[in-house]
Amino acid sequence: DPFENGLFSLSRTAVIIFRDGNRNVVKKERYGVLESDEIYKKIIAKEEIDISNCYVKNFSLSDFREK
């Protein structure tokens, strides 16, 4: 499902479930899925990056610096 928060939209949504020590569900949150390559492109282009309400997969500044 696409993710929409009023400021931006992303093509995928991650549902993150937070649990307490007894594995009871405390809350569920929906986040837009943002791939690390998209962030790397924005860094290179010196664009503003807003990762609020996003789940970022495999982001590493070390990996970015090696590219």
PDB file of N, CA, C and O in Angstrom, chain B, residues numbered from 101:
ATOM      1  N   ASP B 101       0.831  -1.192   0.000  1.00  0.00           N
ATOM      2  CA  ASP B 101       0.000   0.000   0.000  1.00  0.00           C
ATOM      3  C   ASP B 101       0.872   1.250   0.000  1.00  0.00           C
ATOM      4  O   ASP B 101       1.918   1.267   0.649  1.00  0.00           O
ATOM      5  N   PRO B 102       0.469   2.283  -0.705  1.00  0.00           N
ATOM      6  CA  PRO B 102       1.215   3.539  -0.666  1.00  0.00           C
ATOM      7  C   PRO B 102       1.087   4.222   0.696  1.00  0.00           C
ATOM      8  O   PRO B 102       0.123   4.006   1.431  1.00  0.00           O
ATOM      9  N   PHE B 103       2.077   5.045   1.011  1.00  0.00           N
ATOM     10  CA  PHE B 103       2.092   5.799   2.263  1.00  0.00           C
ATOM     11  C   PHE B 103       1.876   7.267   1.931  1.00  0.00           C
ATOM     12  O   PHE B 103       2.517   7.806   1.028  1.00  0.00           O
ATOM     13  N   GLU B 104       0.984   7.907   2.654  1.00  0.00           N
ATOM     14  CA  GLU B 104       0.683   9.332   2.460  1.00  0.00           C
ATOM     15  C   GLU B 104       0.561   9.977   3.831  1.00  0.00           C
ATOM     16  O   GLU B 104      -0.194   9.505   4.681  1.00  0.00           O
ATOM     17  N   ASN B 105       1.317  11.076   4.049  1.00  0.00           N
ATOM     18  CA  ASN B 105       1.209  11.748   5.346  1.00  0.00           C
ATOM     19  C   ASN B 105       0.834  13.221   5.234  1.00  0.00           C
ATOM     20  O   ASN B 105       0.895  13.955   6.220  1.00  0.00           O
ATOM     21  N   GLY B 106       0.448  13.655   4.040  1.00  0.00           N
ATOM     22  CA  GLY B 106       0.079  15.051   3.854  1.00  0.00           C
ATOM     23  C   GLY B 106       1.222  15.903   3.348  1.00  0.00           C
ATOM     24  O   GLY B 106       0.988  16.926   2.704  1.00  0.00           O
ATOM     25  N   LEU B 107       2.457  15.506   3.624  1.00  0.00           N
ATOM     26  CA  LEU B 107       3.631  16.235   3.149  1.00  0.00           C
ATOM     27  C   LEU B 107       4.262  15.556   1.941  1.00  0.00           C
ATOM     28  O   LEU B 107       4.747  16.225   1.029  1.00  0.00           O
ATOM     29  N   PHE B 108       4.254  14.242   1.936  1.00  0.00           N
ATOM     30  CA  PHE B 108       4.830  13.488   0.828  1.00  0.00           C
ATOM     31  C   PHE B 108       4.176  12.116   0.774  1.00  0.00           C
ATOM     32  O   PHE B 108       3.497  11.693   1.709  1.00  0.00           O
ATOM     33  N   SER B 109       4.396  11.436  -0.338  1.00  0.00           N
ATOM     34  CA  SER B 109       3.871  10.079  -0.467  1.00  0.00           C
ATOM     35  C   SER B 109       4.987   9.162  -0.944  1.00  0.00           C
ATOM     36  O   SER B 109       5.881   9.573  -1.683  1.00  0.00           O
ATOM     37  N   LEU B 110       4.915   7.917  -0.507  1.00  0.00           N
ATOM     38  CA  LEU B 110       5.873   6.893  -0.913  1.00  0.00           C
ATOM     39  C   LEU B 110       5.091   5.692  -1.410  1.00  0.00           C
ATOM     40  O   LEU B 110       3.936   5.495  -1.033  1.00  0.00           O
ATOM     41  N   SER B 111       5.715   4.896  -2.249  1.00  0.00           N
ATOM     42  CA  SER B 111       4.988   3.795  -2.887  1.00  0.00           C
ATOM     43  C   SER B 111       4.695   2.624  -1.960  1.00  0.00           C
ATOM     44  O   SER B 111       3.807   1.819  -2.241  1.00  0.00           O
ATOM     45  N   ARG B 112       5.441   2.520  -0.847  1.00  0.00           N
ATOM     46  CA  ARG B 112       5.221   1.387   0.058  1.00  0.00           C
ATOM     47  C   ARG B 112       5.073   1.849   1.499  1.00  0.00           C
ATOM     48  O   ARG B 112       5.564   2.909   1.886  1.00  0.00           O
ATOM     49  N   THR B 113       4.384   1.024   2.288  1.00  0.00           N
ATOM     50  CA  THR B 113       4.151   1.299   3.704  1.00  0.00           C
ATOM     51  C   THR B 113       4.636   0.121   4.532  1.00  0.00           C
ATOM     52  O   THR B 113       4.411  -1.036   4.177  1.00  0.00           O
ATOM     53  N   ALA B 114       5.306   0.423   5.643  1.00  0.00           N
ATOM     54  CA  ALA B 114       5.694  -0.602   6.618  1.00  0.00           C
ATOM     55  C   ALA B 114       4.835  -0.416   7.858  1.00  0.00           C
ATOM     56  O   ALA B 114       4.640   0.706   8.323  1.00  0.00           O
ATOM     57  N   VAL B 115       4.325  -1.513   8.388  1.00  0.00           N
ATOM     58  CA  VAL B 115       3.584  -1.477   9.645  1.00  0.00           C
ATOM     59  C   VAL B 115       4.518  -2.019  10.718  1.00  0.00           C
ATOM     60  O   VAL B 115       4.912  -3.185  10.676  1.00  0.00           O
ATOM     61  N   ILE B 116       4.868  -1.174  11.673  1.00  0.00           N
ATOM     62  CA  ILE B 116       5.788  -1.546  12.745  1.00  0.00           C
ATOM     63  C   ILE B 116       4.968  -1.764  14.010  1.00  0.00           C
ATOM     64  O   ILE B 116       4.160  -0.920  14.395  1.00  0.00           O
ATOM     65  N   ILE B 117       5.189  -2.904  14.646  1.00  0.00           N
ATOM     66  CA  ILE B 117       4.464  -3.256  15.866  1.00  0.00           C
ATOM     67  C   ILE B 117       5.422  -3.158  17.045  1.00  0.00           C
ATOM     68  O   ILE B 117       6.472  -3.801  17.054  1.00  0.00           O
ATOM     69  N   PHE B 118       5.062  -2.360  18.030  1.00  0.00           N
ATOM     70  CA  PHE B 118       5.851  -2.199  19.247  1.00  0.00           C
ATOM     71  C   PHE B 118       5.239  -3.075  20.331  1.00  0.00           C
ATOM     72  O   PHE B 118       4.027  -3.059  20.547  1.00  0.00           O
ATOM     73  N   ARG B 119       6.090  -3.841  21.010  1.00  0.00           N
ATOM     74  CA  ARG B 119       5.615  -4.757  22.051  1.00  0.00           C
ATOM     75  C   ARG B 119       6.337  -4.476  23.366  1.00  0.00           C
ATOM     76  O   ARG B 119       7.457  -3.965  23.377  1.00  0.00           O
ATOM     77  N   ASP B 120       5.683  -4.814  24.462  1.00  0.00           N
ATOM     78  CA  ASP B 120       6.314  -4.667  25.772  1.00  0.00           C
ATOM     79  C   ASP B 120       7.105  -5.939  26.099  1.00  0.00           C
ATOM     80  O   ASP B 120       7.213  -6.836  25.263  1.00  0.00           O
ATOM     81  N   GLY B 121       7.651  -6.014  27.304  1.00  0.00           N
ATOM     82  CA  GLY B 121       8.462  -7.151  27.725  1.00  0.00           C
ATOM     83  C   GLY B 121       7.725  -8.473  27.727  1.00  0.00           C
ATOM     84  O   GLY B 121       8.354  -9.528  27.648  1.00  0.00           O
ATOM     85  N   ASN B 122       6.411  -8.438  27.816  1.00  0.00           N
ATOM     86  CA  ASN B 122       5.596  -9.654  27.788  1.00  0.00           C
ATOM     87  C   ASN B 122       5.058  -9.961  26.390  1.00  0.00           C
ATOM     88  O   ASN B 122       4.199 -10.828  26.225  1.00  0.00           O
ATOM     89  N   ARG B 123       5.561  -9.256  25.405  1.00  0.00           N
ATOM     90  CA  ARG B 123       5.167  -9.417  24.000  1.00  0.00           C
ATOM     91  C   ARG B 123       3.743  -8.964  23.698  1.00  0.00           C
ATOM     92  O   ARG B 123       3.175  -9.332  22.670  1.00  0.00           O
ATOM     93  N   ASN B 124       3.169  -8.168  24.591  1.00  0.00           N
ATOM     94  CA  ASN B 124       1.859  -7.573  24.327  1.00  0.00           C
ATOM     95  C   ASN B 124       2.040  -6.393  23.375  1.00  0.00           C
ATOM     96  O   ASN B 124       2.998  -5.629  23.497  1.00  0.00           O
ATOM     97  N   VAL B 125       1.127  -6.254  22.444  1.00  0.00           N
ATOM     98  CA  VAL B 125       1.198  -5.143  21.497  1.00  0.00           C
ATOM     99  C   VAL B 125       0.905  -3.846  22.238  1.00  0.00           C
ATOM    100  O   VAL B 125      -0.153  -3.689  22.847  1.00  0.00           O
ATOM    101  N   VAL B 126       1.860  -2.919  22.178  1.00  0.00           N
ATOM    102  CA  VAL B 126       1.702  -1.610  22.805  1.00  0.00           C
ATOM    103  C   VAL B 126       1.087  -0.637  21.803  1.00  0.00           C
ATOM    104  O   VAL B 126       0.166   0.109  22.136  1.00  0.00           O
ATOM    105  N   LYS B 127       1.604  -0.650  20.571  1.00  0.00           N
ATOM    106  CA  LYS B 127       1.034   0.188  19.518  1.00  0.00           C
ATOM    107  C   LYS B 127       1.518  -0.293  18.159  1.00  0.00           C
ATOM    108  O   LYS B 127       2.522  -0.996  18.044  1.00  0.00           O
ATOM    109  N   LYS B 128       0.775   0.105  17.136  1.00  0.00           N
ATOM    110  CA  LYS B 128       1.136  -0.152  15.746  1.00  0.00           C
ATOM    111  C   LYS B 128       1.268   1.193  15.054  1.00  0.00           C
ATOM    112  O   LYS B 128       0.423   2.072  15.219  1.00  0.00           O
ATOM    113  N   GLU B 129       2.317   1.346  14.289  1.00  0.00           N
ATOM    114  CA  GLU B 129       2.541   2.592  13.550  1.00  0.00           C
ATOM    115  C   GLU B 129       2.772   2.272  12.082  1.00  0.00           C
ATOM    116  O   GLU B 129       3.347   1.239  11.740  1.00  0.00           O
ATOM    117  N   ARG B 130       2.318   3.168  11.226  1.00  0.00           N
ATOM    118  CA  ARG B 130       2.544   3.041   9.787  1.00  0.00           C
ATOM    119  C   ARG B 130       3.623   4.039   9.378  1.00  0.00           C
ATOM    120  O   ARG B 130       3.567   5.215   9.736  1.00  0.00           O
ATOM    121  N   TYR B 131       4.603   3.552   8.624  1.00  0.00           N
ATOM    122  CA  TYR B 131       5.701   4.386   8.147  1.00  0.00           C
ATOM    123  C   TYR B 131       5.862   4.183   6.643  1.00  0.00           C
ATOM    124  O   TYR B 131       5.617   3.095   6.122  1.00  0.00           O
ATOM    125  N   GLY B 132       6.271   5.232   5.962  1.00  0.00           N
ATOM    126  CA  GLY B 132       6.611   5.095   4.553  1.00  0.00           C
ATOM    127  C   GLY B 132       7.956   4.404   4.436  1.00  0.00           C
ATOM    128  O   GLY B 132       8.861   4.671   5.226  1.00  0.00           O
ATOM    129  N   VAL B 133       8.096   3.523   3.465  1.00  0.00           N
ATOM    130  CA  VAL B 133       9.357   2.807   3.254  1.00  0.00           C
ATOM    131  C   VAL B 133      10.218   3.625   2.302  1.00  0.00           C
ATOM    132  O   VAL B 133       9.812   3.926   1.180  1.00  0.00           O
ATOM    133  N   LEU B 134      11.408   3.977   2.765  1.00  0.00           N
ATOM    134  CA  LEU B 134      12.339   4.778   1.979  1.00  0.00           C
ATOM    135  C   LEU B 134      13.629   3.987   1.812  1.00  0.00           C
ATOM    136  O   LEU B 134      14.278   3.635   2.796  1.00  0.00           O
ATOM    137  N   GLU B 135      13.994   3.713   0.583  1.00  0.00           N
ATOM    138  CA  GLU B 135      15.213   2.955   0.303  1.00  0.00           C
ATOM    139  C   GLU B 135      16.432   3.857   0.493  1.00  0.00           C
ATOM    140  O   GLU B 135      16.375   5.059   0.235  1.00  0.00           O
ATOM    141  N   SER B 136      17.521   3.264   0.941  1.00  0.00           N
ATOM    142  CA  SER B 136      18.736   4.035   1.195  1.00  0.00           C
ATOM    143  C   SER B 136      19.258   4.697  -0.077  1.00  0.00           C
ATOM    144  O   SER B 136      19.812   5.794  -0.007  1.00  0.00           O
ATOM    145  N   ASP B 137      19.098   4.061  -1.234  1.00  0.00           N
ATOM    146  CA  ASP B 137      19.569   4.660  -2.487  1.00  0.00           C
ATOM    147  C   ASP B 137      18.904   6.003  -2.765  1.00  0.00           C
ATOM    148  O   ASP B 137      19.530   6.904  -3.324  1.00  0.00           O
ATOM    149  N   GLU B 138      17.639   6.141  -2.379  1.00  0.00           N
ATOM    150  CA  GLU B 138      16.943   7.416  -2.566  1.00  0.00           C
ATOM    151  C   GLU B 138      17.569   8.507  -1.698  1.00  0.00           C
ATOM    152  O   GLU B 138      17.694   9.653  -2.129  1.00  0.00           O
ATOM    153  N   ILE B 139      17.957   8.152  -0.491  1.00  0.00           N
ATOM    154  CA  ILE B 139      18.618   9.122   0.393  1.00  0.00           C
ATOM    155  C   ILE B 139      19.984   9.487  -0.169  1.00  0.00           C
ATOM    156  O   ILE B 139      20.360  10.659  -0.179  1.00  0.00           O
ATOM    157  N   TYR B 140      20.732   8.483  -0.641  1.00  0.00           N
ATOM    158  CA  TYR B 140      22.051   8.746  -1.223  1.00  0.00           C
ATOM    159  C   TYR B 140      21.935   9.723  -2.397  1.00  0.00           C
ATOM    160  O   TYR B 140      22.756  10.631  -2.526  1.00  0.00           O
ATOM    161  N   LYS B 141      20.922   9.543  -3.254  1.00  0.00           N
ATOM    162  CA  LYS B 141      20.722  10.442  -4.397  1.00  0.00           C
ATOM    163  C   LYS B 141      20.455  11.868  -3.927  1.00  0.00           C
ATOM    164  O   LYS B 141      20.962  12.822  -4.516  1.00  0.00           O
ATOM    165  N   LYS B 142      19.661  12.015  -2.866  1.00  0.00           N
ATOM    166  CA  LYS B 142      19.357  13.351  -2.344  1.00  0.00           C
ATOM    167  C   LYS B 142      20.598  14.001  -1.730  1.00  0.00           C
ATOM    168  O   LYS B 142      20.789  15.211  -1.853  1.00  0.00           O
ATOM    169  N   ILE B 143      21.437  13.205  -1.072  1.00  0.00           N
ATOM    170  CA  ILE B 143      22.682  13.743  -0.510  1.00  0.00           C
ATOM    171  C   ILE B 143      23.566  14.266  -1.634  1.00  0.00           C
ATOM    172  O   ILE B 143      24.102  15.371  -1.548  1.00  0.00           O
ATOM    173  N   ILE B 144      23.717  13.474  -2.683  1.00  0.00           N
ATOM    174  CA  ILE B 144      24.552  13.870  -3.820  1.00  0.00           C
ATOM    175  C   ILE B 144      24.011  15.134  -4.474  1.00  0.00           C
ATOM    176  O   ILE B 144      24.783  16.015  -4.853  1.00  0.00           O
ATOM    177  N   ALA B 145      22.690  15.230  -4.609  1.00  0.00           N
ATOM    178  CA  ALA B 145      22.060  16.399  -5.236  1.00  0.00           C
ATOM    179  C   ALA B 145      21.931  17.582  -4.277  1.00  0.00           C
ATOM    180  O   ALA B 145      21.453  18.649  -4.660  1.00  0.00           O
ATOM    181  N   LYS B 146      22.362  17.386  -3.024  1.00  0.00           N
ATOM    182  CA  LYS B 146      22.279  18.420  -1.985  1.00  0.00           C
ATOM    183  C   LYS B 146      20.843  18.894  -1.768  1.00  0.00           C
ATOM    184  O   LYS B 146      20.588  20.075  -1.533  1.00  0.00           O
ATOM    185  N   GLU B 147      19.913  17.940  -1.853  1.00  0.00           N
ATOM    186  CA  GLU B 147      18.500  18.228  -1.615  1.00  0.00           C
ATOM    187  C   GLU B 147      18.170  18.038  -0.139  1.00  0.00           C
ATOM    188  O   GLU B 147      18.864  17.322   0.583  1.00  0.00           O
ATOM    189  N   GLU B 148      17.107  18.688   0.287  1.00  0.00           N
ATOM    190  CA  GLU B 148      16.631  18.517   1.658  1.00  0.00           C
ATOM    191  C   GLU B 148      16.106  17.096   1.835  1.00  0.00           C
ATOM    192  O   GLU B 148      15.450  16.547   0.950  1.00  0.00           O
ATOM    193  N   ILE B 149      16.404  16.512   2.990  1.00  0.00           N
ATOM    194  CA  ILE B 149      15.971  15.149   3.280  1.00  0.00           C
ATOM    195  C   ILE B 149      15.094  15.170   4.520  1.00  0.00           C
ATOM    196  O   ILE B 149      15.512  15.631   5.582  1.00  0.00           O
ATOM    197  N   ASP B 150      13.875  14.668   4.377  1.00  0.00           N
ATOM    198  CA  ASP B 150      12.949  14.562   5.507  1.00  0.00           C
ATOM    199  C   ASP B 150      12.559  13.099   5.642  1.00  0.00           C
ATOM    200  O   ASP B 150      11.838  12.558   4.804  1.00  0.00           O
ATOM    201  N   ILE B 151      13.044  12.463   6.703  1.00  0.00           N
ATOM    202  CA  ILE B 151      12.724  11.048   6.908  1.00  0.00           C
ATOM    203  C   ILE B 151      11.720  10.866   8.048  1.00  0.00           C
ATOM    204  O   ILE B 151      11.602   9.780   8.614  1.00  0.00           O
ATOM    205  N   SER B 152      11.007  11.929   8.374  1.00  0.00           N
ATOM    206  CA  SER B 152       9.958  11.828   9.384  1.00  0.00           C
ATOM    207  C   SER B 152       8.932  10.800   8.938  1.00  0.00           C
ATOM    208  O   SER B 152       8.539  10.772   7.772  1.00  0.00           O
ATOM    209  N   ASN B 153       8.507   9.971   9.850  1.00  0.00           N
ATOM    210  CA  ASN B 153       7.500   8.944   9.569  1.00  0.00           C
ATOM    211  C   ASN B 153       7.927   7.967   8.482  1.00  0.00           C
ATOM    212  O   ASN B 153       7.091   7.434   7.753  1.00  0.00           O
ATOM    213  N   CYS B 154       9.249   7.734   8.378  1.00  0.00           N
ATOM    214  CA  CYS B 154       9.761   6.802   7.377  1.00  0.00           C
ATOM    215  C   CYS B 154      10.528   5.663   8.033  1.00  0.00           C
ATOM    216  O   CYS B 154      11.178   5.831   9.064  1.00  0.00           O
ATOM    217  N   TYR B 155      10.431   4.513   7.408  1.00  0.00           N
ATOM    218  CA  TYR B 155      11.256   3.363   7.744  1.00  0.00           C
ATOM    219  C   TYR B 155      12.326   3.309   6.671  1.00  0.00           C
ATOM    220  O   TYR B 155      12.018   3.134   5.492  1.00  0.00           O
ATOM    221  N   VAL B 156      13.590   3.460   7.071  1.00  0.00           N
ATOM    222  CA  VAL B 156      14.695   3.501   6.119  1.00  0.00           C
ATOM    223  C   VAL B 156      15.414   2.161   6.157  1.00  0.00           C
ATOM    224  O   VAL B 156      15.886   1.724   7.206  1.00  0.00           O
ATOM    225  N   LYS B 157      15.489   1.519   5.001  1.00  0.00           N
ATOM    226  CA  LYS B 157      16.118   0.212   4.913  1.00  0.00           C
ATOM    227  C   LYS B 157      17.600   0.348   4.580  1.00  0.00           C
ATOM    228  O   LYS B 157      17.965   1.031   3.623  1.00  0.00           O
ATOM    229  N   ASN B 158      18.443  -0.297   5.363  1.00  0.00           N
ATOM    230  CA  ASN B 158      19.869  -0.464   5.059  1.00  0.00           C
ATOM    231  C   ASN B 158      20.627   0.836   4.822  1.00  0.00           C
ATOM    232  O   ASN B 158      21.480   0.893   3.936  1.00  0.00           O
ATOM    233  N   PHE B 159      20.338   1.868   5.584  1.00  0.00           N
ATOM    234  CA  PHE B 159      21.053   3.135   5.423  1.00  0.00           C
ATOM    235  C   PHE B 159      22.364   3.082   6.182  1.00  0.00           C
ATOM    236  O   PHE B 159      22.403   2.679   7.344  1.00  0.00           O
ATOM    237  N   SER B 160      23.435   3.488   5.521  1.00  0.00           N
ATOM    238  CA  SER B 160      24.753   3.523   6.150  1.00  0.00           C
ATOM    239  C   SER B 160      25.576   4.639   5.520  1.00  0.00           C
ATOM    240  O   SER B 160      25.816   4.632   4.312  1.00  0.00           O
ATOM    241  N   LEU B 161      26.007   5.593   6.330  1.00  0.00           N
ATOM    242  CA  LEU B 161      26.881   6.643   5.804  1.00  0.00           C
ATOM    243  C   LEU B 161      28.216   6.066   5.368  1.00  0.00           C
ATOM    244  O   LEU B 161      28.817   6.556   4.412  1.00  0.00           O
ATOM    245  N   SER B 162      28.689   5.036   6.049  1.00  0.00           N
ATOM    246  CA  SER B 162      29.942   4.383   5.647  1.00  0.00           C
ATOM    247  C   SER B 162      29.821   3.821   4.239  1.00  0.00           C
ATOM    248  O   SER B 162      30.716   4.013   3.416  1.00  0.00           O
ATOM    249  N   ASP B 163      28.723   3.129   3.954  1.00  0.00           N
ATOM    250  CA  ASP B 163      28.502   2.596   2.603  1.00  0.00           C
ATOM    251  C   ASP B 163      28.406   3.720   1.585  1.00  0.00           C
ATOM    252  O   ASP B 163      28.939   3.607   0.481  1.00  0.00           O
ATOM    253  N   PHE B 164      27.730   4.806   1.948  1.00  0.00           N
ATOM    254  CA  PHE B 164      27.602   5.945   1.043  1.00  0.00           C
ATOM    255  C   PHE B 164      28.973   6.524   0.713  1.00  0.00           C
ATOM    256  O   PHE B 164      29.253   6.833  -0.445  1.00  0.00           O
ATOM    257  N   ARG B 165      29.815   6.670   1.707  1.00  0.00           N
ATOM    258  CA  ARG B 165      31.147   7.250   1.497  1.00  0.00           C
ATOM    259  C   ARG B 165      32.026   6.356   0.633  1.00  0.00           C
ATOM    260  O   ARG B 165      32.909   6.849  -0.069  1.00  0.00           O
ATOM    261  N   GLU B 166      31.794   5.047   0.678  1.00  0.00           N
ATOM    262  CA  GLU B 166      32.583   4.107  -0.117  1.00  0.00           C
ATOM    263  C   GLU B 166      32.172   4.103  -1.585  1.00  0.00           C
ATOM    264  O   GLU B 166      32.934   3.653  -2.440  1.00  0.00           O
ATOM    265  N   LYS B 167      30.974   4.599  -1.884  1.00  0.00           N
ATOM    266  CA  LYS B 167      30.490   4.581  -3.283  1.00  0.00           C
ATOM    267  C   LYS B 167      31.116   5.671  -4.100  1.00  0.00           C
ATOM    268  O   LYS B 167      30.822   5.798  -5.289  1.00  0.00           O
TER     269      LYS B 167
END
